[in-house]
mmCIF file of C-alpha atoms in Angstrom:
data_model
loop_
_atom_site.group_PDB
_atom_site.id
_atom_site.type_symbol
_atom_site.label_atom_id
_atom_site.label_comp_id
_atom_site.label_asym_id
_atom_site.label_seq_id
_atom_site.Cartn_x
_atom_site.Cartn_y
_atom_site.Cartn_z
ATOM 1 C CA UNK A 5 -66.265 -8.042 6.762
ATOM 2 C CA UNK A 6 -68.731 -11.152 7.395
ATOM 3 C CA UNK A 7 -70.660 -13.431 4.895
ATOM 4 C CA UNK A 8 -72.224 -16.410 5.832
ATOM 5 C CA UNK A 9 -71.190 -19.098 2.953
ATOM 6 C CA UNK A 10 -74.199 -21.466 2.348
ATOM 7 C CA UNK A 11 -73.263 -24.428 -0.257
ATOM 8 C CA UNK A 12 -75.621 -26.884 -1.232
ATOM 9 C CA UNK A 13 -75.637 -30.529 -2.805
ATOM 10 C CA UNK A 14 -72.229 -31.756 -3.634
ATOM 11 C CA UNK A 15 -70.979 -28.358 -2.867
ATOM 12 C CA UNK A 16 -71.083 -29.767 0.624
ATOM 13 C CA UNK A 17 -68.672 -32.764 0.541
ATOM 14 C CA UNK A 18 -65.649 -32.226 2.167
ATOM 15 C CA UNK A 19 -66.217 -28.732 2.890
ATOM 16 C CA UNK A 20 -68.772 -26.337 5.412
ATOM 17 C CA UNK A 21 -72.465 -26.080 4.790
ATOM 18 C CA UNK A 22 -72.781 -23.383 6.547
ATOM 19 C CA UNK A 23 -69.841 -21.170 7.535
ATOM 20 C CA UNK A 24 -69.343 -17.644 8.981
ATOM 21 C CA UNK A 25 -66.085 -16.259 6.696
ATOM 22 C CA UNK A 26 -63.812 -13.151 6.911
ATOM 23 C CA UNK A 27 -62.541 -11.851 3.728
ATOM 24 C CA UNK A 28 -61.647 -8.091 3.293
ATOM 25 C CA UNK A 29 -63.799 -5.127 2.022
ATOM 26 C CA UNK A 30 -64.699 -5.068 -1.894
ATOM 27 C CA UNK A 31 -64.271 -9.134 -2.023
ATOM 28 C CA UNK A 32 -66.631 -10.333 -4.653
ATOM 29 C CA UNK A 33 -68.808 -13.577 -5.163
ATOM 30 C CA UNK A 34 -66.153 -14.744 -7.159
ATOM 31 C CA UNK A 35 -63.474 -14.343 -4.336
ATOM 32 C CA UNK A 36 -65.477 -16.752 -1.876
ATOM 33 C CA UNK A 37 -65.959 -19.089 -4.800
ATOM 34 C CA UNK A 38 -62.280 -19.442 -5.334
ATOM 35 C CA UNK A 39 -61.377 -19.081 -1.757
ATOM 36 C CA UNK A 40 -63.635 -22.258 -1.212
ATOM 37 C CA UNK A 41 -61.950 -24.032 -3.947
ATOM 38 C CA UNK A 42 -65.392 -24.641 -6.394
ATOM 39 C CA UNK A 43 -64.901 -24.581 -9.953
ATOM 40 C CA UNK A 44 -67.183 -21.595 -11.460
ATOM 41 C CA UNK A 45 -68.022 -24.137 -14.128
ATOM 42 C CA UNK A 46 -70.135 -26.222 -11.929
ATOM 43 C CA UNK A 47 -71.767 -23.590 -10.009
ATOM 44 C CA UNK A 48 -75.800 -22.464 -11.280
ATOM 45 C CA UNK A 49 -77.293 -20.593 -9.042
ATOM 46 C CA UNK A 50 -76.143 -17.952 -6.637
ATOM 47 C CA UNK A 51 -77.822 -15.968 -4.445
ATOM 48 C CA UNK A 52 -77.455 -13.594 -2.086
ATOM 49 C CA UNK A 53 -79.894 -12.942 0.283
ATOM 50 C CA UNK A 54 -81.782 -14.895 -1.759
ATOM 51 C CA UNK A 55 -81.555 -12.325 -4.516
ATOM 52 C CA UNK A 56 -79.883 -13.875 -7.964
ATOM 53 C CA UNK A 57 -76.221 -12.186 -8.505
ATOM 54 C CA UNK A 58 -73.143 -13.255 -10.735
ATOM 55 C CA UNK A 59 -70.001 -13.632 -9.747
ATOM 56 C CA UNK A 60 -68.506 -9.800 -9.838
ATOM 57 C CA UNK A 61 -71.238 -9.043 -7.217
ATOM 58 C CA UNK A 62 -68.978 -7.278 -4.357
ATOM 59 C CA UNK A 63 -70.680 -8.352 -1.054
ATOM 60 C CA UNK A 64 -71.252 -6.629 1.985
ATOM 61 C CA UNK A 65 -70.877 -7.141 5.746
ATOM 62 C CA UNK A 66 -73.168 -9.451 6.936
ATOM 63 C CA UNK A 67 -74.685 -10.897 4.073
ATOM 64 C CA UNK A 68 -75.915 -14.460 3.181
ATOM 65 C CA UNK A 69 -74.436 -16.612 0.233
ATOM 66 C CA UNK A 70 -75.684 -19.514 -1.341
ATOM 67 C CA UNK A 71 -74.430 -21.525 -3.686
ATOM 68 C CA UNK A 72 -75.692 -24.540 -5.846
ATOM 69 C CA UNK A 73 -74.128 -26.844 -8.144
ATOM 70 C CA UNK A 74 -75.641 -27.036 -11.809
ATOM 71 C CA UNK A 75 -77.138 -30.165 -12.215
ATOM 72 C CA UNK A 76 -78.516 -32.020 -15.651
ATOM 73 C CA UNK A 77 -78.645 -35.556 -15.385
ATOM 74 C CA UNK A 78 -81.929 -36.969 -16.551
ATOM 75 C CA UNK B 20 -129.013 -41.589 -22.618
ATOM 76 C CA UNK B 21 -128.229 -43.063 -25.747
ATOM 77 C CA UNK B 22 -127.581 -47.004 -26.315
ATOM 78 C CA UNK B 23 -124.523 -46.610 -25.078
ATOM 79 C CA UNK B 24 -124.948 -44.547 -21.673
ATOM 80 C CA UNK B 25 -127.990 -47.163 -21.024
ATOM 81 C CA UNK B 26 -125.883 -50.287 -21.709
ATOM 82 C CA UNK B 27 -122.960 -49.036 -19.455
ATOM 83 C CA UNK B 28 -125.040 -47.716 -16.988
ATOM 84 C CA UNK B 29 -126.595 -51.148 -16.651
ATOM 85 C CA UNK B 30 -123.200 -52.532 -15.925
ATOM 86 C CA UNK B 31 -122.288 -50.102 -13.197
ATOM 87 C CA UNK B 32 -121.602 -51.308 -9.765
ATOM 88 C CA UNK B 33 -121.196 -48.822 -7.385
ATOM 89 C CA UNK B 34 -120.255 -46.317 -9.713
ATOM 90 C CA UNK B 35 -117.911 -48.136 -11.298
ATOM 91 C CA UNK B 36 -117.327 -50.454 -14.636
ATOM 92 C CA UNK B 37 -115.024 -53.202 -14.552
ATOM 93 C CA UNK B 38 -112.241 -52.898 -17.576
ATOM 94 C CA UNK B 39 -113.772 -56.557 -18.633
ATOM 95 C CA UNK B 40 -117.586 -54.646 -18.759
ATOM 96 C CA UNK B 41 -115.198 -51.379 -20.462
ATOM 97 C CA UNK B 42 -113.873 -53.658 -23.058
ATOM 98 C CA UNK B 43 -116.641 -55.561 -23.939
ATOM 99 C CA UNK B 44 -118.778 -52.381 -24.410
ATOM 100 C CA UNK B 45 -116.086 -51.373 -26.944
ATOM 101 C CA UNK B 46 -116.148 -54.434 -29.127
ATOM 102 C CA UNK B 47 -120.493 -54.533 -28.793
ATOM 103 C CA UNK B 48 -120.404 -50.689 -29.725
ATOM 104 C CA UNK B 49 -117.467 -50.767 -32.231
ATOM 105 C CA UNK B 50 -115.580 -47.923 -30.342
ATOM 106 C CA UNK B 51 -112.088 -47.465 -28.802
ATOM 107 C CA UNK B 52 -111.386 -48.453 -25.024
ATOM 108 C CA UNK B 53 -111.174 -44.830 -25.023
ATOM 109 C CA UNK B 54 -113.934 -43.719 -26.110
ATOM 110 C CA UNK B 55 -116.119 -45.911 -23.711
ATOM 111 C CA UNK B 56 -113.856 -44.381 -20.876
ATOM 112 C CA UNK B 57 -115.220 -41.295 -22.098
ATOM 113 C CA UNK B 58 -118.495 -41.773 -22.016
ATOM 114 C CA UNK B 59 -118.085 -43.550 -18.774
ATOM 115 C CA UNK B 60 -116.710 -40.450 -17.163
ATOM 116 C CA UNK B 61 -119.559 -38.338 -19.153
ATOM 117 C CA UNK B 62 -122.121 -40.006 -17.204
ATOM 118 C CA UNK B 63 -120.089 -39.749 -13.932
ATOM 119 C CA UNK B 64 -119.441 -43.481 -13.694
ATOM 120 C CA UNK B 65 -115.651 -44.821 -12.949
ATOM 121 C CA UNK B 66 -113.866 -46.826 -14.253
ATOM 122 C CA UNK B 67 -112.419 -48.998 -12.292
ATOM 123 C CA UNK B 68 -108.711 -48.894 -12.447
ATOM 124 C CA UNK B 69 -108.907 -45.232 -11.064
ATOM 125 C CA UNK B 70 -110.664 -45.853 -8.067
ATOM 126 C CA UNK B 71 -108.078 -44.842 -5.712
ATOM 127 C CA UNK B 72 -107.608 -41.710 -8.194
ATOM 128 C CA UNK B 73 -111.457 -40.478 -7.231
ATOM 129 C CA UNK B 74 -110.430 -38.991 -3.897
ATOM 130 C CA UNK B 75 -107.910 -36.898 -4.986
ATOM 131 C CA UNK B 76 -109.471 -36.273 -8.786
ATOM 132 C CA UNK B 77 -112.750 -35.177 -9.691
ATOM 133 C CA UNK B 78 -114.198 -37.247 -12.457
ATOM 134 C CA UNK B 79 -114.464 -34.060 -15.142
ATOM 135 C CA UNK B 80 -110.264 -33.920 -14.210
ATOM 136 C CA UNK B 81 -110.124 -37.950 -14.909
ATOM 137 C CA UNK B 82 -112.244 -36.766 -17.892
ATOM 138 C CA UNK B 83 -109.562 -33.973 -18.775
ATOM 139 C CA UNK B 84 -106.729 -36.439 -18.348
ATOM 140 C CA UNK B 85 -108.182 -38.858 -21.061
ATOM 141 C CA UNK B 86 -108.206 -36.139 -23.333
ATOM 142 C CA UNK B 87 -105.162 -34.003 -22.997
ATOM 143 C CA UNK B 88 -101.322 -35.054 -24.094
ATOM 144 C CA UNK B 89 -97.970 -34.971 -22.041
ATOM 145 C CA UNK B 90 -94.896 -34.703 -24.271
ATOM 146 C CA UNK B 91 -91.886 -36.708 -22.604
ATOM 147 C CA UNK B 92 -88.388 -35.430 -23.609
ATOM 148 C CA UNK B 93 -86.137 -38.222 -22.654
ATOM 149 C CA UNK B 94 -86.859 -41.341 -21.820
ATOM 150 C CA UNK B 95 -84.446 -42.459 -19.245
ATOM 151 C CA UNK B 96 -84.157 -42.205 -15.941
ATOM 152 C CA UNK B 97 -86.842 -39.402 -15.329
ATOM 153 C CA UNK B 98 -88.556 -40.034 -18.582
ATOM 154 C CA UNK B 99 -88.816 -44.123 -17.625
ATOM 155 C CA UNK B 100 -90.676 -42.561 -14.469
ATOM 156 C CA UNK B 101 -92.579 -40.369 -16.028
ATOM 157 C CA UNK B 102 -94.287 -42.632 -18.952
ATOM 158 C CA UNK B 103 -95.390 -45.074 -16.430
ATOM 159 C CA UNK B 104 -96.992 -42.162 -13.996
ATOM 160 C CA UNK B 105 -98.570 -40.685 -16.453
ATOM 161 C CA UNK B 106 -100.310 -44.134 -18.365
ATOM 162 C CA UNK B 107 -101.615 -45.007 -14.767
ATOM 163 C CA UNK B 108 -102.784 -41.066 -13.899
ATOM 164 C CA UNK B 109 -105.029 -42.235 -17.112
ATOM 165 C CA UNK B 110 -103.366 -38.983 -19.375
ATOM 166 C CA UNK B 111 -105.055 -40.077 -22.495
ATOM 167 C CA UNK B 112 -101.888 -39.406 -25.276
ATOM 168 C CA UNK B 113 -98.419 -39.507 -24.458
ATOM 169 C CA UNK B 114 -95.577 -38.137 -26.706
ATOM 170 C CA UNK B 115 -92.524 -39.855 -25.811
ATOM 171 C CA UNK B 116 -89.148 -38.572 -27.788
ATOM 172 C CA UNK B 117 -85.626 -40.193 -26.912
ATOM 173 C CA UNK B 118 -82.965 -41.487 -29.801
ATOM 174 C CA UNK B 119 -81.420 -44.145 -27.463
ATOM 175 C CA UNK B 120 -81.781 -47.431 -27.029
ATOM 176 C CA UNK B 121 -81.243 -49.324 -24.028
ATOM 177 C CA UNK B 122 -77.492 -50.329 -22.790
ATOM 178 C CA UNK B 123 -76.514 -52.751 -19.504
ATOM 179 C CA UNK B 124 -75.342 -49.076 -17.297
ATOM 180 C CA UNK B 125 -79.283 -47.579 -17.561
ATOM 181 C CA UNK B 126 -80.310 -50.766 -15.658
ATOM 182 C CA UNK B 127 -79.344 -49.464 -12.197
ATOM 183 C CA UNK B 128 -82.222 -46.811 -12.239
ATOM 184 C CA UNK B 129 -84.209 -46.532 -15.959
ATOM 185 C CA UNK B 130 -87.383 -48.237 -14.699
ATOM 186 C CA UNK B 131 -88.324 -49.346 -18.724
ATOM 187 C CA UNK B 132 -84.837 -50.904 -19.101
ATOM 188 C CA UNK B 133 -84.215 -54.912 -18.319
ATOM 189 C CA UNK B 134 -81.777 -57.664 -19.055
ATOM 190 C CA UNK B 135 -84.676 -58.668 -22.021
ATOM 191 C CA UNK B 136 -84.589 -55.460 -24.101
ATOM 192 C CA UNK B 137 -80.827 -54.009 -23.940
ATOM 193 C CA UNK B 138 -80.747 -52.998 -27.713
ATOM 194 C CA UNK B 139 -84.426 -52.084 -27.951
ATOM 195 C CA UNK B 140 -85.078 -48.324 -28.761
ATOM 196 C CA UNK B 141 -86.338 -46.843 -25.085
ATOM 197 C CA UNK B 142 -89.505 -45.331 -27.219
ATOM 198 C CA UNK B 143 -90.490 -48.714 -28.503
ATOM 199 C CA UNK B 144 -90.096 -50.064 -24.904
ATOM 200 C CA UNK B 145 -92.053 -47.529 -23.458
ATOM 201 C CA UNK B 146 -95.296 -47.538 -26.077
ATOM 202 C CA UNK B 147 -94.814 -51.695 -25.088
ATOM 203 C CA UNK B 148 -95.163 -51.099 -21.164
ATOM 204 C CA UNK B 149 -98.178 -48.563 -21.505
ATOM 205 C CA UNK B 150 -99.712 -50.697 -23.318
ATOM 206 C CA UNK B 151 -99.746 -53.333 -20.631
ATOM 207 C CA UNK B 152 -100.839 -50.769 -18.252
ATOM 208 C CA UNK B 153 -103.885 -48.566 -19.520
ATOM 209 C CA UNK B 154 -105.105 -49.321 -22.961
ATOM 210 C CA UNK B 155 -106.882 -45.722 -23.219
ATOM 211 C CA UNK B 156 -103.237 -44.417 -23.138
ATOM 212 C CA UNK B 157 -102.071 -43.844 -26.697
ATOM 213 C CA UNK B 158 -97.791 -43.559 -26.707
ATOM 214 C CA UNK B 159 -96.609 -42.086 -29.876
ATOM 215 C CA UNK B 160 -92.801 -42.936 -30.329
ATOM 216 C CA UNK B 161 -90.932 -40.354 -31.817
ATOM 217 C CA UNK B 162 -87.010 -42.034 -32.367
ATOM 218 C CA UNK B 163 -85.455 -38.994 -32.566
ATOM 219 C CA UNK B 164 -83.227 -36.534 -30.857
ATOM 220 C CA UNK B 165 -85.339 -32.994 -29.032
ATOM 221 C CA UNK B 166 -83.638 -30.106 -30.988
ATOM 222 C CA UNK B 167 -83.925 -26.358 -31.934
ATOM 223 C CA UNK B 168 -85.148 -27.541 -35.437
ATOM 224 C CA UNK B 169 -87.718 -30.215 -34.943
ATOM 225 C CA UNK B 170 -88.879 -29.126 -31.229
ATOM 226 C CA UNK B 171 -92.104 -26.899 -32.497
ATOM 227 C CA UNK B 172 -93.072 -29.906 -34.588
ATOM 228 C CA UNK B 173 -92.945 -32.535 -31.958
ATOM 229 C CA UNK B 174 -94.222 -30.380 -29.156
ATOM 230 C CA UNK B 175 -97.673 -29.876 -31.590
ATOM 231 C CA UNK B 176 -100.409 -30.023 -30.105
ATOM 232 C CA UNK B 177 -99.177 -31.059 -26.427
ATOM 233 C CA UNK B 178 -100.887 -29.817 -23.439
ATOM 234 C CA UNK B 179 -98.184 -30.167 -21.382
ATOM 235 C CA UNK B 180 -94.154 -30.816 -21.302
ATOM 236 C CA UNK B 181 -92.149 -33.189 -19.092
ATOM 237 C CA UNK B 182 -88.631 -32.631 -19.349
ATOM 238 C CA UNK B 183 -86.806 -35.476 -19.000
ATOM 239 C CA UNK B 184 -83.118 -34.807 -21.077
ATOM 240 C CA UNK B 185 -79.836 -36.058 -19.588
ATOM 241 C CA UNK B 186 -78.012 -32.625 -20.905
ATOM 242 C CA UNK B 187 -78.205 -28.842 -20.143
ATOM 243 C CA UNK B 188 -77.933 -27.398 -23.480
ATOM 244 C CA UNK B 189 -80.690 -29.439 -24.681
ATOM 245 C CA UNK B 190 -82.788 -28.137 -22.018
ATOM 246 C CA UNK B 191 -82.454 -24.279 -22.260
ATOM 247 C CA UNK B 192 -83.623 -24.846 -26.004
ATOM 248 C CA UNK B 193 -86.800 -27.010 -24.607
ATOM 249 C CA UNK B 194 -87.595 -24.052 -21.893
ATOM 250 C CA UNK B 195 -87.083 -21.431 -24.924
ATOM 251 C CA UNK B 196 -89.337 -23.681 -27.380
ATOM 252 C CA UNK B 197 -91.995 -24.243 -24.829
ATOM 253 C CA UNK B 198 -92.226 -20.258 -23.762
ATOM 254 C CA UNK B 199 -92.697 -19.311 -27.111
ATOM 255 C CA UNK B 200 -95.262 -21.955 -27.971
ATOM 256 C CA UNK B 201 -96.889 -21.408 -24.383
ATOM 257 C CA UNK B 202 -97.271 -25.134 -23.351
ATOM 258 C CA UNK B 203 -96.481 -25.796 -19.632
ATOM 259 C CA UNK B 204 -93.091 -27.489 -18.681
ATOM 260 C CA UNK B 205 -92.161 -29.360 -15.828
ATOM 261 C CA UNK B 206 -88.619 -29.101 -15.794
ATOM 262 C CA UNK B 207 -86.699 -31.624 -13.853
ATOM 263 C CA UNK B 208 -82.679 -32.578 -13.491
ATOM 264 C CA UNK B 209 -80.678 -34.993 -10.992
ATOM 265 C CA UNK B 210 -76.908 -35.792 -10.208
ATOM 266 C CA UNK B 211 -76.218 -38.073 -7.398
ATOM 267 C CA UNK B 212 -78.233 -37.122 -4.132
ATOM 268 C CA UNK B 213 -79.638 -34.824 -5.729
ATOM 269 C CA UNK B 214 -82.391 -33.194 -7.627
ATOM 270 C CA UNK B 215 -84.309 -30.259 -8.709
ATOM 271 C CA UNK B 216 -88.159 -29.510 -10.004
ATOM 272 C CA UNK B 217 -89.595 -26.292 -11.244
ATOM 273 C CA UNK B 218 -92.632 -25.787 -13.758
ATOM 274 C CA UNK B 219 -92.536 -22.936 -15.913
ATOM 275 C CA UNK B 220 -95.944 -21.275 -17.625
ATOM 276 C CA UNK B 221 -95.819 -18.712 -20.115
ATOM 277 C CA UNK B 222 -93.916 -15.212 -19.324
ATOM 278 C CA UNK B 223 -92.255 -16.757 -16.356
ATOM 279 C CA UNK B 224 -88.807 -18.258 -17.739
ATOM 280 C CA UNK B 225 -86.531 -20.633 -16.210
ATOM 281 C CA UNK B 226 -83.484 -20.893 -18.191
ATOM 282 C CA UNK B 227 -81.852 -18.767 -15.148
ATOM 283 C CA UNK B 228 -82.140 -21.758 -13.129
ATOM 284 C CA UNK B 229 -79.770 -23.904 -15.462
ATOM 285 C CA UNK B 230 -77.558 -21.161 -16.578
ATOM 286 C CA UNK B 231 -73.916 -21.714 -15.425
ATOM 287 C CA UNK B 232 -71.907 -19.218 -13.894
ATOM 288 C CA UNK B 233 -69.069 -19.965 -16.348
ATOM 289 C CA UNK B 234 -69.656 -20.930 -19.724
ATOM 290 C CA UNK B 235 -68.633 -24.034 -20.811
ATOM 291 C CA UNK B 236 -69.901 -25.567 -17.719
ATOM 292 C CA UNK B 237 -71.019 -29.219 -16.778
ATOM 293 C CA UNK B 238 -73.635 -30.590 -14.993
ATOM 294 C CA UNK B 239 -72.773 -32.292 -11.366
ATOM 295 C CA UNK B 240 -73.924 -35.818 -13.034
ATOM 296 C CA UNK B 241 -70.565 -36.259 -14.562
ATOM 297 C CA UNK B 242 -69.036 -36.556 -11.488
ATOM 298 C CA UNK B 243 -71.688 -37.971 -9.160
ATOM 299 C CA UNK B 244 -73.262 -40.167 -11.418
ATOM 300 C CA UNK B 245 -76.901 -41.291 -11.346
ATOM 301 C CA UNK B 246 -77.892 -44.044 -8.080
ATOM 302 C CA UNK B 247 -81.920 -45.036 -8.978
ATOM 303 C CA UNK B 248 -83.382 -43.417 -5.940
ATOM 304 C CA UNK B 249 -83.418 -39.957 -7.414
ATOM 305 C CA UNK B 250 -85.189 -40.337 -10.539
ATOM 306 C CA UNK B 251 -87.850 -41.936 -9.123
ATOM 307 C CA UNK B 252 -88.685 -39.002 -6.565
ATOM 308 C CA UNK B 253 -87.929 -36.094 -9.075
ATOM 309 C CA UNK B 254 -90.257 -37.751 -11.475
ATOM 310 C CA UNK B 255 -92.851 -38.201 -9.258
ATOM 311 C CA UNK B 256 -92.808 -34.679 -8.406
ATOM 312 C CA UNK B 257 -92.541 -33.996 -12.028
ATOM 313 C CA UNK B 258 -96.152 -35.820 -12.800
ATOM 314 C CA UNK B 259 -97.823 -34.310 -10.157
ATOM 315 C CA UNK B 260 -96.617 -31.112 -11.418
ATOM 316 C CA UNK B 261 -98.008 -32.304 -15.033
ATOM 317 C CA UNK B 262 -101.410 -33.461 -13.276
ATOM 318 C CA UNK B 263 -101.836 -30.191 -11.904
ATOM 319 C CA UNK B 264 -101.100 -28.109 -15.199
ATOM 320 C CA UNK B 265 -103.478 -29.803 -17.087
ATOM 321 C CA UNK B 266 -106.211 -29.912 -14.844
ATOM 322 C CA UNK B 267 -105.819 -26.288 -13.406
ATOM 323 C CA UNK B 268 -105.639 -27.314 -9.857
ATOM 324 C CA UNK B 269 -103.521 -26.635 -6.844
ATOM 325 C CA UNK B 270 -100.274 -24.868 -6.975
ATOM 326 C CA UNK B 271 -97.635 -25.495 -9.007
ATOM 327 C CA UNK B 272 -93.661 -24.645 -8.687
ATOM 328 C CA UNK B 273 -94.363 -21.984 -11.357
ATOM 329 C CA UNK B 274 -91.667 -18.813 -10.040
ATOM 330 C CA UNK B 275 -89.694 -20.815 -7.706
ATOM 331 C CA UNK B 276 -87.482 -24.404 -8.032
ATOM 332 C CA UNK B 277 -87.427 -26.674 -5.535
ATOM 333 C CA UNK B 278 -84.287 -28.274 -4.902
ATOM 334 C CA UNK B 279 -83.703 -31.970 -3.218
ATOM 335 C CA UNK B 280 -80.926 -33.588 -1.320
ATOM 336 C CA UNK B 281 -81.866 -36.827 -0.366
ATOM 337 C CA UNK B 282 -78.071 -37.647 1.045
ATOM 338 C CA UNK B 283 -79.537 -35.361 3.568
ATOM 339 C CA UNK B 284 -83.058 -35.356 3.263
ATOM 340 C CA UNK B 285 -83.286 -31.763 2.784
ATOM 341 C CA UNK B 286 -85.807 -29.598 0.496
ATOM 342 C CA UNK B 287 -84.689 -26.274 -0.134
ATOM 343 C CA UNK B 288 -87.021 -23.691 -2.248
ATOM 344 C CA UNK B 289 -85.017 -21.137 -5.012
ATOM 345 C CA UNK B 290 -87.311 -17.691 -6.141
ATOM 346 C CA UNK B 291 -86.337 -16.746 -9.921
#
C-alpha cells in the first residue's frame, strides 16, 4: 500500500517533507516512524488525514501522515 | 462632569491628553496615573501614548485593558516578549512569575536580559522595564517557580494566561490549572525555526497538543536550541491572542494550533 509521509519542523532536516512510501498491508504509524528513523520520544502530534492517532494506528492505502516534533522551549 | 472630567477635558487636544497633562492631573487630584487614564477613557478622551492603538481598539477595549490582568508564566524568551507587549497594549496589571535570574546564554534572544543585569532576578527586571514604559501598568513579581501546588494561588484573579515556560511538564499542569479555574491561556512553545501558538478557553483542552508519543519524551529545544528570531514572533502572536481574550473580539486559535517554521516560512494550522 501507499501513504504519503508529511514531516514537519526539524522532522525535515536531512530527510523528505513530503514523500509517497510503500510499506506492506497492516504497517502501523509506528512502522513509518521507525522506517524514517525519528525517535518516538520527540514526536507530538500525529495525524492522519488530519485526524489525531497514536502510534499502533494501522494505516490504509492512500492515506496522509503527518508528523510534528514536540516542541517546549520558552 | 465632575472636577475631574472638567479639568481633563480642558486639557484635551484633539481627543487626546498628553502623559505630562495625565500626570499632572494625578498629582492636582491626588489619584494614580491610572486612575486619571480611567477617567480619561470614561469620557472618551485618549491618552496619548495609544494613539496608534485607536484604530485597531475601541476606547471601552483600551478601557478594558487598563482594568484586566495577564499572568506571565516565564519570563524568558517568550515571557521577555510578552511583558513588554502587554505594558505598551496598556493591560493595566501584569503577573509576571519566573525563579531565574539572568545568565550571559539568555542574551542572544531574552529581550529583558543585558550585559548590566546578568544576576538580577528576570521578575525584578521586568517590573523595572514596565515601569519605564507605561506607568498605569502595575507588574507584580512573583520569584517563584509555576507548580501544581501554588498555580491556583498565583493565577487569582487573572483574566487571562500567557504561557511562557521553557519545559513541557510544567505546561500540561498550567493548561490543567487554567481549565479548571476557567481563565483563558495562550499557550505558546519554540525550538529552533520553529514555533507553535494555540489559546485554549474553558471545555476545549490542549494538553493533546504537547503530549508525546512516547513517554519520557523531550522537547526539540534540546537539540535545536533557541536563535532570538522565534520568540519574538511567537510572542507577538501570543499578545494578540491575550488582547483578543480579554476584550472579546475577533477570533482566537481556540480548537486549532498554529504551527510556524520560519527556516521555511511556512504556517501550518493543527485541529484538536
Amino acid at each position: 500500500m501507499q501513504v504519503t509521509v508529511k514531516l514537519f519542523a526539524s522532522f525535515r532536516t536531512g530527510r523528505a517533507p513530503i514523500e509517497l512510501c510503500e510499506y506492506p498491508d497492516g504497517a502501523t504509524v509506528a512502522d513509518v516512524v521507525a522506517d524514517k528513523g525519528i525517535p518516538a520520544g520527540e514526536i507530538s502530534i500525529m495525524l492522519v488525514d488530519s485526524c489525531h492517532v497514536n502510534l499502533d494506528r494501522i494505516l490504509a492505502d492512500g492515506e496522509i501522515l503527518a508528523i510534528f516534533p514536540l516542541l517546549g522551549g520558552g | 462632569m465632575g472636577r475631574l472630567g472638567t479639568y481633563l477635558t480642558g486639557l484635551a487636544i484633539d481627543g487626546f491628553i498628553s502623559g505630562s497633562s495625565q500626570l499632572e492631573a494625578a498629582l492636582r487630584f491626588d489619584l494614580t496615573f491610572a486612575e486619571v487614564e480611567a477617567e480619561i477613557l470614561e469620557l472618551g478622551f485618549w491618552p496619548a501614548r495609544y494613539q496608534r492603538n485607536r484604530q485597531s481598539i475601541t476606547c471601552e477595549g483600551q478601557l478594558d485593558l487598563l482594568r484586566n490582568t495577564a499572568a506571565v508564566i516565564g519570563c524568558g524568551g517568550l515571557g521577555g516578549y510578552v511583558i513588554e507587549e502587554l505594558a505598551r497594549l496598556g493591560v493595566g496589571r501584569i503577573v509576571a512569575i519566573d525563579p531565574d535570574v539572568f545568565e550571559e546564554h539568555n542574551l542572544n534572544r531574552q529581550l529583558l536580559a543585558t550585559l548590566g543585569n546578568l544576576g538580577e532576578y528576570k521578575v525584578t527586571a521586568a517590573a523595572r522595564r514596565v515601569r519605564g514604559i507605561n506607568p498605569v501598568v502595575v507588574l507584580v513579581p512573583h520569584r517563584t517557580a509555576f507548580s501544581a501546588e501554588n498555580g491556583r494561588e498565583l493565577l487569582a484573579g487573572a483574566t487571562v494566561v500567557v504561557d511562557g515556560l521553557d519545559n513541557i511538564a510544567t505546561r500540561v499542569e498550567l493548561i490543567g490549572i487554567c481549565g479548571e479555574l476557567g481563565i483563558p491561556l495562550v499557550h505558546g512553545a519554540i525550538a529552533g525555526w520553529y514555533g507553535q501558538v494555540a489559546t485554549q478557553v474553558t471545555g476545549d483542552g490542549i494538553s493533546r497538543l504537547l503530549s508525546c508519543a512516547e513517554a519520557g519524551g523531550r522537547g526539540a529545544e534540546t537539540l535545536l536550541g533557541n536563535p532570538p528570531f522565534t520568540p519574538a514572533v511567537v510572542a507577538s502572536l501570543q499578545v494578540a491572542e491575550a488582547c483578543k481574550a480579554i476584550l472579546a473580539q475577533g477570533k482566537t486559535a481556540s480548537g486549532r494550533m498554529q504551527t510556524l517554521n520560519r527556516l521555511e516560512m511556512e504556517f501550518e494550522e493543527i485541529r484538536l
